[in-house]
XYZ file of N, CA and C in Angstrom:
783
model
N -25.213 7.113 0.599
C -24.083 6.900 -0.553
C -22.924 7.246 0.167
N -21.657 6.684 -0.363
C -20.678 6.747 0.406
C -19.690 7.600 -0.694
N -18.818 6.958 -0.718
C -17.872 7.509 -1.835
C -18.091 7.046 -3.388
N -17.334 8.010 -4.362
C -17.399 7.268 -6.105
C -16.079 7.141 -5.990
N -15.697 5.689 -5.853
C -14.564 5.075 -6.752
C -14.554 4.205 -8.089
N -15.654 4.487 -8.348
C -15.983 4.096 -10.097
C -15.585 2.538 -10.002
N -16.050 1.769 -8.905
C -16.346 0.512 -9.299
C -15.256 -0.797 -8.739
N -14.048 0.175 -8.620
C -12.808 -0.324 -8.916
C -12.577 -0.955 -7.277
N -13.180 -0.261 -6.320
C -13.087 -1.146 -4.645
C -13.227 -2.806 -4.930
N -14.823 -2.662 -5.412
C -15.139 -4.142 -5.629
C -14.314 -4.936 -6.517
N -13.832 -4.314 -7.578
C -13.186 -5.114 -8.359
C -11.589 -5.567 -7.389
N -11.292 -4.810 -6.641
C -9.980 -5.051 -5.762
C -10.721 -6.366 -5.096
N -11.817 -6.661 -4.369
C -12.435 -7.211 -3.358
C -12.504 -8.409 -4.242
N -12.951 -9.045 -5.247
C -13.132 -9.630 -5.899
C -11.720 -10.447 -6.695
N -10.930 -9.685 -6.662
C -9.281 -10.019 -6.680
C -8.459 -10.552 -5.599
N -9.183 -10.040 -4.669
C -8.316 -10.796 -3.101
C -8.923 -12.057 -2.867
N -10.468 -11.993 -3.171
C -10.714 -13.559 -3.202
C -10.579 -14.851 -3.701
N -9.932 -14.144 -5.297
C -9.413 -14.918 -6.174
C -7.730 -15.136 -5.858
N -7.138 -14.375 -4.635
C -5.763 -14.297 -4.211
C -4.882 -13.948 -5.493
N -5.336 -12.747 -6.212
C -4.511 -12.162 -7.435
C -4.399 -10.723 -6.850
N -3.278 -11.095 -5.827
C -2.731 -9.538 -4.840
C -2.606 -8.336 -6.242
N -1.587 -9.001 -7.377
C -1.410 -7.751 -7.931
C -2.704 -7.523 -8.680
N -3.376 -7.930 -9.093
C -4.544 -7.620 -9.551
C -5.452 -6.067 -8.241
N -5.728 -6.640 -7.094
C -6.227 -6.094 -6.185
C -5.499 -5.010 -5.752
N -3.839 -4.827 -5.629
C -3.406 -3.264 -5.588
C -3.674 -2.445 -6.550
N -3.644 -3.004 -8.174
C -3.990 -2.165 -8.686
C -5.177 -1.277 -8.691
N -6.260 -2.366 -8.602
C -7.566 -2.001 -8.409
C -7.585 -0.845 -7.682
N -7.160 -1.222 -6.165
C -7.407 -0.661 -5.207
C -6.332 0.999 -4.951
N -5.738 0.913 -6.079
C -4.944 1.975 -6.673
C -5.510 2.731 -7.229
N -6.503 2.370 -8.167
C -7.215 2.973 -8.928
C -8.673 3.993 -8.225
N -9.074 2.455 -7.371
C -10.095 3.407 -6.288
C -9.546 4.571 -5.884
N -8.474 4.567 -5.149
C -8.125 5.164 -4.157
C -7.892 6.341 -5.173
N -7.209 6.619 -6.449
C -6.977 7.751 -7.015
C -8.430 8.638 -7.469
N -9.474 7.319 -7.775
C -10.692 8.024 -7.955
C -11.607 8.920 -6.887
N -11.432 8.348 -5.695
C -12.125 9.336 -4.578
C -11.213 10.313 -4.494
N -9.925 10.095 -4.500
C -9.133 11.497 -4.124
C -9.362 12.551 -5.229
N -9.633 12.344 -6.301
C -9.903 13.283 -7.300
C -11.442 13.555 -6.799
N -12.034 12.949 -6.702
C -13.752 13.578 -6.711
C -14.382 12.586 -5.649
N -14.461 12.914 -4.366
C -14.701 11.948 -3.103
C -16.402 11.433 -3.402
N -17.004 12.349 -4.139
C -18.401 11.881 -3.916
C -19.021 12.733 -5.150
N -20.303 12.205 -5.527
C -21.029 12.738 -6.642
C -21.712 13.971 -6.185
N -20.910 15.133 -5.646
C -21.071 16.224 -4.981
C -20.321 17.545 -5.466
N -20.880 18.234 -6.064
C -19.993 19.470 -6.432
C -19.477 20.277 -5.270
N -19.947 20.020 -4.235
C -20.308 20.841 -3.207
C -18.487 20.101 -2.461
N -18.299 18.707 -2.718
C -17.524 18.144 -1.705
C -16.000 17.788 -2.771
N -15.600 18.657 -2.550
C -13.687 18.576 -3.284
C -12.678 18.218 -2.149
N -12.033 17.596 -2.646
C -10.587 16.879 -1.939
C -9.743 17.717 -1.163
N -9.629 18.802 -1.636
C -8.930 19.714 -0.893
C -9.848 20.886 -0.010
N -11.040 21.009 0.173
C -12.227 21.470 1.005
C -12.256 20.870 2.434
N -11.953 21.320 3.499
C -11.765 20.848 4.854
C -12.988 20.885 5.293
N -13.825 19.601 4.679
C -15.124 19.487 5.549
C -15.015 18.807 6.704
N -16.359 18.727 7.179
C -16.515 17.967 8.685
C -16.603 16.824 8.565
N -16.723 16.036 7.251
C -16.761 14.713 7.266
C -15.495 14.000 6.991
N -14.477 14.602 5.945
C -13.421 14.164 5.391
C -13.502 12.843 4.633
N -14.415 13.171 3.562
C -14.779 11.557 2.887
C -13.229 11.326 1.833
N -12.871 12.122 1.901
C -11.139 11.917 1.088
C -10.803 10.676 1.634
N -10.610 10.823 2.845
C -10.157 9.739 3.893
C -10.057 8.300 3.457
N -11.485 8.082 2.504
C -11.445 6.740 1.961
C -10.537 6.628 0.931
N -10.362 7.536 0.026
C -9.377 7.406 -0.949
C -8.015 7.019 -0.524
N -7.565 7.475 0.961
C -6.536 7.314 1.386
C -6.182 5.771 1.859
N -7.497 5.325 2.506
C -7.292 3.830 2.746
C -7.374 3.208 1.642
N -8.129 3.312 0.403
C -7.467 2.439 -0.571
C -6.352 2.100 -0.970
N -5.335 3.790 -0.969
C -4.170 3.666 -1.346
C -3.116 2.552 -0.158
N -4.069 2.686 0.775
C -3.249 2.172 1.892
C -3.693 0.641 1.480
N -4.780 -0.030 1.471
C -5.229 -1.387 0.981
C -4.129 -1.703 -0.265
N -3.850 -0.815 -1.356
C -3.235 -1.112 -2.545
C -1.701 -1.575 -1.925
N -1.277 -0.347 -1.000
C 0.293 -0.556 -0.570
C 0.189 -2.245 -0.124
N -0.747 -2.879 0.961
C -0.741 -3.779 1.406
C -0.607 -4.956 0.873
N -1.409 -4.972 -0.169
C -1.556 -6.017 -1.242
C -0.317 -6.509 -2.410
N 0.188 -5.264 -2.345
C 1.650 -5.248 -3.262
C 2.667 -5.978 -2.149
N 2.719 -5.458 -0.922
C 3.812 -6.475 0.127
C 2.795 -7.985 0.016
N 1.616 -8.184 0.075
C 1.821 -9.721 -0.253
C 1.400 -10.391 -1.401
N 1.697 -9.508 -2.442
C 2.181 -9.631 -3.670
C 3.454 -9.979 -4.186
N 4.351 -9.748 -3.106
C 5.828 -10.251 -3.564
C 6.101 -8.964 -4.118
N 6.187 -7.876 -4.366
C 6.564 -6.627 -4.968
C 6.780 -5.607 -4.128
N 7.818 -6.033 -2.881
C 8.083 -4.798 -2.245
C 8.633 -3.500 -2.790
N 9.121 -3.172 -4.192
C 9.155 -2.019 -4.280
C 7.852 -1.209 -5.230
N 7.046 -2.261 -5.655
C 6.103 -1.331 -5.700
C 5.340 -1.069 -4.820
N 5.377 -1.504 -3.508
C 4.829 -0.943 -2.092
C 4.977 0.117 -1.787
N 6.547 0.049 -1.986
C 7.149 1.141 -1.401
C 6.392 2.537 -2.307
N 6.638 2.374 -3.780
C 5.932 3.307 -4.179
C 4.949 3.648 -4.042
N 3.720 2.895 -3.983
C 2.782 3.216 -3.578
C 2.288 3.803 -2.408
N 3.308 2.874 -1.358
C 3.167 4.133 0.130
C 3.785 5.499 0.040
N 5.045 5.528 -0.790
C 4.957 7.349 -0.939
C 4.515 7.773 -1.531
N 3.690 7.460 -2.338
C 2.491 8.370 -3.293
C 1.579 8.485 -2.114
N 1.161 7.662 -0.858
C 0.170 7.912 -0.348
C 0.879 8.661 1.207
N 1.883 8.531 0.953
C 2.438 9.812 2.083
C 2.316 10.907 1.668
N 2.593 11.040 0.013
C 2.863 12.668 -0.089
C 1.092 12.968 -0.346
N 0.163 12.127 -0.691
C -1.405 12.757 -0.581
C -1.789 12.981 0.607
N -1.118 12.378 1.946
C -1.891 12.528 3.089
C -1.306 13.550 3.501
N 0.200 14.044 3.116
C 0.477 15.471 3.720
C 0.007 16.534 2.773
N -0.288 16.437 1.536
C -0.843 17.447 0.799
C -2.410 17.760 1.207
N -3.022 16.818 1.777
C -4.470 16.888 2.332
C -4.111 17.648 3.632
N -3.441 17.311 4.366
C -3.400 17.499 5.957
C -3.107 19.257 5.565
N -2.657 19.375 4.780
C -2.320 21.307 4.954
C -3.710 22.176 4.379
N -4.553 21.219 3.905
C -5.827 21.908 3.649
C -6.454 22.039 4.913
N -6.445 20.917 5.576
C -6.931 21.033 7.164
C -6.346 21.581 7.954
N -5.091 21.915 8.078
C -4.326 22.023 9.390
C -4.744 23.819 10.171
N -5.551 24.494 9.354
C -5.753 25.969 10.063
C -6.981 26.078 10.792
N -7.561 25.045 9.756
C -9.171 25.106 10.356
C -9.702 23.983 11.212
N -8.966 22.646 11.056
C -9.332 21.170 11.776
C -8.327 21.238 12.032
N -7.417 21.340 13.097
C -6.403 20.561 13.523
C -6.292 19.065 14.151
N -7.856 18.636 14.589
C -7.805 17.111 15.455
C -8.189 16.563 13.594
N -8.620 16.927 12.453
C -8.968 15.862 11.422
C -7.551 15.918 10.800
N -6.561 17.122 11.083
C -4.974 17.329 10.443
C -4.606 16.270 10.763
N -4.665 16.360 12.240
C -3.664 14.855 12.954
C -3.699 13.402 12.075
N -5.431 13.327 12.217
C -5.879 12.248 11.809
C -5.088 11.871 10.299
N -4.621 12.627 9.314
C -4.050 12.308 8.284
C -2.442 12.366 8.879
N -1.850 12.704 9.435
C -0.501 11.926 10.700
C -0.784 10.764 10.709
N -1.993 10.312 10.996
C -2.183 8.874 10.923
C -1.992 7.941 10.260
N -2.694 8.665 9.093
C -2.115 7.731 7.418
C -0.950 7.926 7.313
N -0.169 8.789 7.123
C 1.234 9.329 7.106
C 1.673 7.705 7.724
N 2.103 7.725 8.902
C 2.396 6.796 9.891
C 2.140 5.034 9.231
N 0.689 5.320 9.047
C -0.017 3.743 8.481
C 0.710 3.345 7.007
N 0.840 4.503 6.188
C 1.500 4.299 4.490
C 3.135 3.900 5.059
N 3.682 4.430 6.046
C 5.158 4.040 6.582
C 5.205 2.753 6.973
N 3.907 2.045 7.770
C 4.402 0.944 8.056
C 3.693 -0.180 7.126
N 2.895 0.082 5.935
C 2.418 -0.583 5.063
C 3.481 -0.970 3.943
N 4.266 0.043 3.706
C 5.178 -0.221 2.568
C 6.768 -0.113 3.374
N 6.619 -0.426 4.208
C 8.202 -1.205 4.889
C 9.078 0.427 5.035
N 8.805 1.446 4.699
C 9.494 2.584 4.742
C 10.107 2.952 6.150
N 11.327 3.537 6.046
C 12.100 4.075 7.591
C 11.106 4.979 8.248
N 11.326 4.857 9.648
C 11.088 6.075 10.426
C 9.195 5.574 11.083
N 8.869 4.558 11.057
C 7.726 3.795 11.137
C 7.361 4.651 12.738
N 8.302 4.490 13.677
C 8.277 4.900 15.235
C 7.812 6.576 15.124
N 8.720 7.154 14.240
C 8.753 8.521 14.566
C 7.665 8.921 14.045
N 6.783 8.219 13.031
C 6.038 9.023 12.168
C 4.226 8.982 12.915
N 4.271 7.185 13.983
C 3.164 7.270 14.672
C 3.589 8.637 15.821
N 4.552 8.595 16.248
C 4.649 9.540 17.314
C 4.813 10.561 17.545
N 4.494 11.274 16.189
C 3.955 12.422 15.385
C 2.621 12.536 15.159
N 2.135 11.053 14.934
C 0.784 11.542 15.133
C -0.059 11.500 16.191
N 0.386 10.929 17.409
C 0.008 11.186 18.588
C 0.232 12.252 19.152
N 1.729 12.847 18.817
C 1.504 14.529 19.163
C 0.436 15.157 18.605
N 0.361 15.260 17.415
C -0.558 16.102 16.758
C -1.897 15.777 17.576
N -2.069 14.819 17.717
C -3.883 14.438 18.126
C -3.891 15.485 19.822
N -2.586 15.297 20.397
C -2.821 15.222 21.830
C -2.785 17.320 21.653
N -1.863 17.650 20.481
C -1.543 19.525 20.291
C -3.257 20.008 19.999
N -4.111 19.178 19.272
C -5.172 19.427 18.957
C -6.160 19.387 19.836
N -5.900 18.475 20.774
C -7.293 18.238 21.855
C -8.234 19.646 22.143
N -7.651 20.639 22.387
C -8.492 21.652 22.615
C -9.414 22.218 21.753
N -9.304 21.714 20.789
C -10.376 21.989 19.747
C -11.351 20.807 19.247
N -11.278 19.667 20.129
C -12.239 18.726 20.195
C -13.383 18.577 21.375
N -14.336 19.027 20.751
C -15.717 18.982 21.470
C -16.208 17.406 22.112
N -16.151 16.469 21.188
C -16.509 15.293 21.287
C -15.752 14.503 20.626
N -14.838 13.576 21.013
C -13.921 12.798 20.616
C -14.385 11.519 20.232
N -15.477 11.226 20.900
C -16.292 10.200 20.105
C -16.903 10.024 18.799
N -17.664 11.735 18.557
C -18.063 11.569 17.470
C -17.167 11.855 16.391
N -16.484 12.938 16.704
C -14.531 12.707 15.854
C -14.770 11.636 15.181
N -14.637 10.687 15.969
C -13.650 8.979 15.664
C -14.922 8.580 14.792
N -15.962 8.626 14.735
C -16.992 8.401 13.734
C -17.018 8.894 12.621
N -16.634 10.003 12.355
C -16.784 10.549 10.839
C -15.734 9.760 10.042
N -16.316 9.999 8.551
C -15.694 9.081 7.566
C -13.823 8.816 7.567
N -13.826 10.381 7.884
C -12.438 10.002 7.992
C -11.629 9.455 8.697
N -12.045 9.368 10.132
C -11.155 8.911 11.437
C -11.577 6.988 10.617
N -13.004 6.806 10.730
C -13.741 5.821 9.977
C -12.195 5.237 9.458
N -12.117 5.686 8.065
C -11.321 5.282 7.417
C -9.724 5.193 7.322
N -9.288 5.821 8.285
C -8.216 5.503 9.062
C -7.593 4.472 9.768
N -8.999 3.969 10.442
C -8.840 2.800 10.670
C -9.111 1.228 10.185
N -9.506 1.729 8.801
C -9.993 0.378 7.931
C -8.582 -0.289 7.875
N -7.077 -0.027 7.451
C -6.173 -0.786 7.311
C -5.890 -1.730 7.981
N -5.743 -1.141 9.788
C -5.436 -2.295 10.734
C -6.383 -2.770 11.181
N -7.498 -2.715 10.566
C -8.992 -3.640 10.889
C -8.778 -4.582 9.969
N -8.557 -4.403 8.519
C -8.490 -5.303 7.549
C -7.448 -6.486 7.904
N -5.957 -5.966 8.010
C -4.809 -6.791 8.195
C -5.014 -7.608 9.307
N -5.843 -7.303 10.254
C -5.727 -8.378 11.400
C -7.041 -9.092 11.395
N -8.184 -9.067 10.369
C -8.584 -9.938 10.285
C -8.150 -11.543 9.932
N -7.413 -10.926 8.962
C -6.386 -12.088 8.390
C -5.600 -13.426 9.334
N -5.490 -12.811 10.432
C -5.012 -13.107 11.606
C -5.901 -14.040 12.805
N -7.600 -13.704 12.190
C -8.320 -14.623 13.296
C -9.529 -14.926 12.620
N -9.351 -15.673 11.543
C -10.593 -15.963 10.627
C -11.161 -15.311 10.653
N -11.286 -14.002 9.922
C -12.029 -13.419 9.416
C -13.036 -12.583 10.570
N -12.694 -12.707 12.137
C -13.165 -12.199 12.915
C -12.911 -10.475 13.508
N -13.560 -9.624 13.745
C -13.335 -8.305 14.360
C -12.277 -8.190 15.182
N -10.968 -8.439 14.885
C -9.929 -8.446 16.156
C -9.545 -7.215 16.138
N -9.667 -6.081 16.161
C -9.953 -4.498 16.321
C -10.804 -4.149 16.651
N -10.954 -3.704 18.059
C -12.522 -3.056 18.333
C -12.146 -1.807 18.814
N -13.316 -1.007 18.622
C -13.442 0.331 19.287
C -12.275 0.510 20.686
N -12.495 -0.257 21.492
C -11.970 0.075 22.792
C -10.299 -0.215 22.656
N -10.046 -0.970 21.509
C -8.871 -1.207 21.398
C -7.732 -0.144 20.931
N -8.322 0.471 19.830
C -7.737 1.510 18.958
C -8.389 2.826 19.764
N -8.664 3.326 20.726
C -9.168 4.476 21.625
C -8.774 4.590 22.884
N -8.361 5.481 23.323
C -8.227 5.350 24.725
C -9.406 5.642 25.577
N -9.160 5.359 27.045
C -10.129 5.127 28.230
C -11.106 6.353 28.546
N -10.298 7.447 27.903
C -11.137 8.442 28.895
C -11.053 9.467 27.636
N -12.750 9.447 27.287
C -13.030 10.067 26.359
C -13.286 11.839 26.901
N -12.903 11.997 28.028
C -12.753 13.217 29.062
C -11.448 14.080 28.622
N -10.530 13.287 27.994
C -9.072 13.728 27.829
C -9.358 13.750 26.343
N -9.377 14.397 25.425
C -9.473 14.090 23.825
C -8.250 13.947 23.271
N -7.183 14.712 23.613
C -5.904 13.907 23.549
C -4.978 12.752 23.517
N -5.751 12.710 24.619
C -4.997 11.324 24.987
C -6.134 9.960 24.661
N -7.341 10.239 24.058
C -8.145 9.638 23.696
C -7.813 9.128 22.218
N -7.650 10.207 21.520
C -7.278 10.168 20.375
C -5.845 9.718 19.685
N -5.042 9.888 20.741
C -3.596 9.432 20.598
C -3.343 8.209 20.578
N -4.094 7.829 21.311
C -4.198 6.208 21.233
C -4.216 5.679 20.164
N -4.970 6.184 19.207
C -5.485 5.306 17.886
C -3.927 5.210 17.444
N -3.142 6.137 17.359
C -1.614 5.890 16.853
C -0.829 5.008 17.298
N -0.580 5.014 19.006
C -0.202 4.323 20.065
C -0.123 2.766 19.342
N -1.411 2.882 19.498
C -1.943 1.209 19.079
C -1.304 0.565 17.971
N -1.830 1.409 16.776
C -1.167 1.095 15.712
C -0.131 0.889 15.301
N 0.843 1.528 15.906
C 2.413 1.414 15.866
C 2.972 0.273 16.757
N 1.769 -0.356 17.401
C 2.378 -1.792 18.085
C 1.880 -2.827 17.285
N 0.756 -2.962 16.332
C -0.043 -3.360 16.040
C 0.919 -3.938 14.442
N 0.076 -2.406 13.742
C 0.127 -2.993 12.160
C 1.600 -3.164 11.556
N 2.803 -2.855 11.926
C 4.010 -3.463 11.481
C 4.060 -5.426 11.393
N 3.616 -5.596 12.903
C 3.243 -7.023 12.797
C 2.562 -7.612 12.201
N 1.339 -7.027 11.842
C 0.431 -7.419 11.125
C 0.844 -7.813 9.568
N 1.214 -6.664 9.022
C 1.925 -6.779 7.664
C 2.971 -8.000 7.448
N 3.721 -8.194 8.742
C 4.911 -9.073 8.307
C 3.847 -10.442 8.470
N 2.873 -10.690 9.292
C 2.289 -11.663 9.115
C 1.461 -12.216 7.982
N 1.078 -11.043 7.506
C 0.407 -11.195 5.870
C 1.001 -11.755 4.589
N 2.164 -10.965 4.815
C 3.264 -11.117 3.938
C 3.979 -12.748 4.175
N 4.178 -13.073 5.285
C 4.375 -14.481 5.384
C 3.897 -15.709 4.830
N 1.966 -15.041 5.564
C 1.215 -15.892 4.925
C 0.642 -16.282 3.643
N 1.259 -14.763 2.849
C 0.771 -14.743 1.597
C -0.809 -14.421 1.430
N -1.482 -13.772 2.250
C -2.917 -13.513 2.529
C -2.946 -12.319 3.062
N -3.741 -11.660 2.029
C -4.779 -10.289 2.872
C -6.083 -10.539 2.891
N -6.825 -10.588 4.060
C -8.262 -10.882 4.102
C -8.829 -9.570 3.452
N -9.921 -10.060 2.680
C -11.176 -8.770 1.639
C -11.856 -8.380 3.770
N -11.848 -7.118 3.207
C -12.404 -6.371 4.574
C -14.213 -6.634 4.964
N -14.342 -6.262 6.414
C -15.758 -6.988 6.122
C -16.738 -6.045 6.130
N -17.925 -6.975 5.725
C -19.001 -6.208 5.139
C -20.315 -6.678 6.200
N -21.272 -7.061 5.459
C -22.348 -7.779 6.210
C -22.067 -8.963 6.253
N -22.130 -9.418 7.604
C -21.972 -10.686 7.745
C -23.211 -11.666 8.217
N -23.024 -13.067 8.432
C -24.317 -13.846 9.012
C -23.384 -15.007 9.150
N -23.768 -15.378 10.445
C -22.794 -16.832 10.701
C -24.158 -18.031 10.927
N -23.325 -19.275 10.688
C -23.791 -20.787 10.521
C -24.766 -20.523 9.690
N -24.669 -19.897 8.125
C -26.131 -19.897 7.309
C -26.399 -21.421 6.864
N -27.494 -21.409 6.511
C -28.257 -22.774 5.976
C -28.429 -22.894 4.400
N -27.674 -21.703 3.717
C -27.839 -21.385 2.437
C -25.988 -21.310 1.812
N -25.045 -20.867 2.430
C -23.894 -21.109 1.529
C -22.714 -21.901 2.788
N -22.089 -22.415 1.615
C -20.815 -23.074 2.445
C -19.710 -22.959 1.374
N -18.628 -22.827 2.253
C -17.636 -22.446 1.465
C -16.906 -23.752 0.859
N -16.422 -23.622 -0.779
C -15.992 -24.846 -1.090
C -14.666 -25.078 -0.472
N -13.497 -23.887 -0.174
C -12.266 -24.322 0.255
C -12.144 -24.735 1.661
N -12.862 -23.940 2.620
C -12.761 -24.416 4.129
C -13.490 -25.086 4.856
N -15.241 -25.200 4.245
C -16.117 -25.727 4.611
C -17.280 -24.891 5.662
N -16.615 -23.610 5.723
C -17.343 -22.662 6.865
C -18.669 -22.465 5.857
N -19.832 -22.319 6.960
C -21.083 -21.536 6.551
C -21.221 -20.064 7.051
N -20.123 -19.226 7.407
C -20.337 -18.008 7.921
C -19.846 -17.298 6.563
N -20.889 -16.236 6.684
C -20.745 -15.302 5.065
C -20.177 -14.126 5.536
N -19.821 -13.355 4.214
C -19.196 -11.958 4.313
C -19.475 -11.374 3.154
N -20.445 -10.468 2.838
C -21.396 -9.949 1.890
C -20.305 -8.491 1.894
N -19.520 -8.360 0.729
C -18.755 -6.847 0.603
C -18.865 -6.411 -0.901
N -18.856 -4.927 -0.940
C -18.829 -4.570 -2.236
C -19.618 -5.500 -2.884
N -19.313 -6.104 -3.858
C -20.314 -6.928 -4.915
C -20.083 -8.530 -5.054
N -19.190 -8.540 -3.974
C -19.010 -10.176 -3.410
C -19.695 -10.844 -2.534
N -19.777 -12.229 -2.558
C -20.629 -13.010 -1.539
C -19.280 -13.872 -0.933
N -18.419 -13.638 -0.025
C -17.305 -14.329 0.409
C -17.695 -14.940 1.867
N -16.684 -16.091 1.818
C -16.668 -17.050 3.132
C -16.036 -16.090 4.378
N -16.408 -15.757 5.119
C -15.942 -14.924 6.365
C -14.520 -15.201 7.134
N -14.413 -16.655 6.830
C -13.343 -17.124 7.252
C -12.173 -17.132 6.620
N -12.044 -17.300 5.476
C -10.893 -17.477 4.113
C -10.973 -16.356 3.228
N -11.783 -15.824 3.088
C -12.199 -14.747 2.211
C -12.019 -15.213 0.768
N -12.414 -16.375 0.686
C -12.915 -17.068 -0.763
C -13.924 -17.006 -1.223
N -14.714 -17.130 -2.514
C -15.895 -16.875 -2.735
C -16.496 -18.391 -2.240
N -18.024 -18.158 -1.715
C -18.906 -18.971 -0.874
C -19.868 -19.157 -1.945
N -20.413 -20.662 -1.542
C -21.335 -21.096 -2.740
C -22.506 -21.255 -1.947
N -23.802 -21.190 -2.920
C -25.025 -21.268 -2.052
C -24.989 -22.965 -2.101
N -26.088 -23.242 -1.000
C -26.215 -24.833 -0.850
C -27.376 -24.825 -1.480
N -27.980 -26.473 -2.021
C -29.109 -26.673 -2.082
C -30.226 -26.833 -0.920
N -29.888 -26.451 0.044
C -30.801 -26.745 1.307
C -32.092 -25.979 1.229
C-alpha cells in the first residue's frame, strides 16, 4: 500500500497525457493536499508524527508536480502560489522532524529548494545551499545513507527532478542513483548533500526546458520496450509506460493503443 491520494494522482496523469496541464496541476494539488492531511489509511501514520518512513513526502511531491504543471500551462502566478504553499508545508513538516530526525529534516530542506526552482521563486541557489549544509550537519545521525535514501521521504524528494528530466530524454531514466548521490557512502554528509548540489545544477534548467517545450512528461511506472501489443498513434513508438490508471507511450506520454497483432 502506498499513500492515500484519493485517486487524484491518477486523474493528474490522465490530464498530462491529454496535455491538459491546467487540469493536471489542479489534480496534483488535490492529491498533495489529500496525502498531507492523511498520508495512509492507517491511524498510526499522521503527517506531523516524525516516523522513519516519511510517507508525507509524497504529498509534497504531488504539490511539486502541481507547480511544474502550472508553469507548463502558462500560468506562472498560479505556479508561484503553489510553490509558496509547498515551501510553507515543507517548513512546517521540517519542524516536526528537526529534533528527532535531523537527516530527514534536511530532506524537507531539499523540498523547499525544489519548490523555489519549480515556482521560479527568488533565492534558488541559497535554498539548495541550505539543504546541502543541513545534510552535512546531520551526517552524525546517519548510520546508512543508502538505506535512508531509499525511504519513501527521500524517494519522494527525487520525483520532481526525475519527472522533469524524462521530458528531455524521450521518457528514459535521465537521473540515476549515481547522478543524485555522492560517490562515497562512507561520508554520509557529502553523499546526501550531493542530492541538493545536483538538483541545483539541473532542476532550474529542466523547468525552463519544459516550459519552452510546453510539455511535462508523465512519471515513469512499469515499462515494456518494443512491444507487439501497443503502438502510439502520436509518435509510432511501441514502448509502453503503465502508470497510475493509464497506459501511455513511454516516449511522448500520450495514450497508446492496443494493436490487433
